Amino acid sequence: MYQSFWREMGSQADHAVPGWQSISYFSDVSNVCWFMEPEFASEVRRLHNLVGNAVASEDHFIIVGNGSTQLIQAALYALSPADAPDPISVVSEPPYYSGYPALTNFLRSPLYRWAGDAKSFQGDTYIEFVCYPNNPDGLMNEAVLNSPNGKTIHDLAYYWPQYTAITHTADHDIMLFTVSKSTGHAGTRLGWALVKDEAVAKKMTKFIELNTIGVSKDSQLRAAKILKAVSDGYEIPNPHKEHKLFDFGRQILSRRWYELREAVKDSGIFTLPDSQLAPCKFSGKMTENFPGFAWLKCEKEGADCESLLRDHKIVVRSGVLFGAGPSYARVSMLDADATFDLFVERLRTIN
Ligand code: PMP
């Protein structure tokens, strides 16, 4: 979806890497996250300050990761007690991002174990994933548990102005972001965590050290260039062209959401979550939400939404993977234009 924006940007976000550059494992040995490029960190802080979506002052540690996927695992490692007899329970309110159970359980760690629905969890020691706007349903979730012994990981991958109103400046203990969703550069494999507690920041850094000895500098420098281009688009006036990524994203997503809602009406058998309206601090306007995913429900009795859509050549993820029933399915709203148009065309014909 974002490709046409970046094409329009011309060479502004290009990044050439000379053969002699970025050879060492190390970037800044004075930083807790010693493999993080200072340029990347400063563009992260600059962008958060511009958008106002998260507190990113100098007293918050930034940890760079190979996508937020690696940071999810680093955070689980960092928040798990090292000496507990049993693995700590990891929970989230359904529907939750399907990556949480998958990433928590795939190595069968003695440190942590997936325990499912946060709402039915009994106990006071846990790690809770909170995602807002939520993948898959776009809602502004809050933590459902609040024990003093519990920990939360806030996944704010979609808390950017193209998807939702920026209603507040988030200030949680661990906040995860990624270029995959903010700028569209999923292939750069770069995410970052904003972390309040130094001991947690050190343990997350240790995890990444043991897992991949850091994060590609080529990717970090490219991401720094991309984030810089986004901030420059708002902060440096350009008389020739407007290069405003969040406005571009909103424009495309608003058209897509309109088309999808019309197609859902035409089909008559699907429903979607209602749209939300809230004042956005970034744009200064009342703003509708345009989630990165459509959380489709098939209202036909006993329907399996995924297989129904698959029969019509629409590939989606079943609601079952998100802790919901098979009547739900998740569809990406961020695919290329041609793919999205085909999806809506096919959806309209199902009844
Ligand atoms: N968190 C959420 C909520 C996501 O939707 C995704 C990607 N689908 C990720 C984390 C992982 O993103 P990445 O590893 O590409 O940064």
CSV table of C-alpha atoms in Angstrom, one decimal, residues 5-6 9 11-14 42-43 46-48 50-51 223-239 241-246 282:
chain,number,residue,atom,x,y,z
A,5,PHE,CA,4.2,7.1,-1.5
A,6,TRP,CA,7.8,6.0,-1.4
A,9,MET,CA,9.5,10.5,-2.6
A,11,SER,CA,15.7,9.8,-3.8
A,12,GLN,CA,14.8,11.4,-0.5
A,13,ALA,CA,14.6,8.1,1.4
A,14,ASP,CA,17.3,6.3,-0.6
A,42,SER,CA,17.5,10.1,17.4
A,43,GLU,CA,15.0,9.8,14.4
A,46,ARG,CA,12.1,12.9,16.7
A,47,LEU,CA,9.2,11.1,15.1
A,48,HIS,CA,7.5,10.3,18.4
A,50,LEU,CA,6.3,15.1,16.2
A,51,VAL,CA,3.3,12.7,16.3
A,223,ALA,CA,15.2,3.0,8.7
A,224,ALA,CA,16.8,6.2,10.1
A,225,LYS,CA,16.6,7.7,6.6
A,226,ILE,CA,13.0,6.6,6.2
A,227,LEU,CA,11.9,8.0,9.5
A,228,LYS,CA,13.8,11.2,8.8
A,229,ALA,CA,11.9,11.6,5.5
A,230,VAL,CA,8.6,11.1,7.3
A,231,SER,CA,9.4,13.8,9.9
A,232,ASP,CA,10.9,16.1,7.3
A,233,GLY,CA,7.6,15.8,5.3
A,234,TYR,CA,5.9,17.6,8.2
A,235,GLU,CA,8.6,19.8,9.6
A,236,ILE,CA,10.3,21.1,6.5
A,237,PRO,CA,8.0,23.0,4.1
A,238,ASN,CA,8.4,21.9,0.5
A,239,PRO,CA,6.9,24.3,-2.0
A,241,LYS,CA,5.2,18.7,-3.3
A,242,GLU,CA,3.5,17.6,-0.1
A,243,HIS,CA,5.2,14.5,1.3
A,244,LYS,CA,3.0,13.7,4.3
A,245,LEU,CA,3.0,10.0,4.9
A,246,PHE,CA,0.3,9.9,7.5
A,282,PHE,CA,-1.8,15.2,15.8
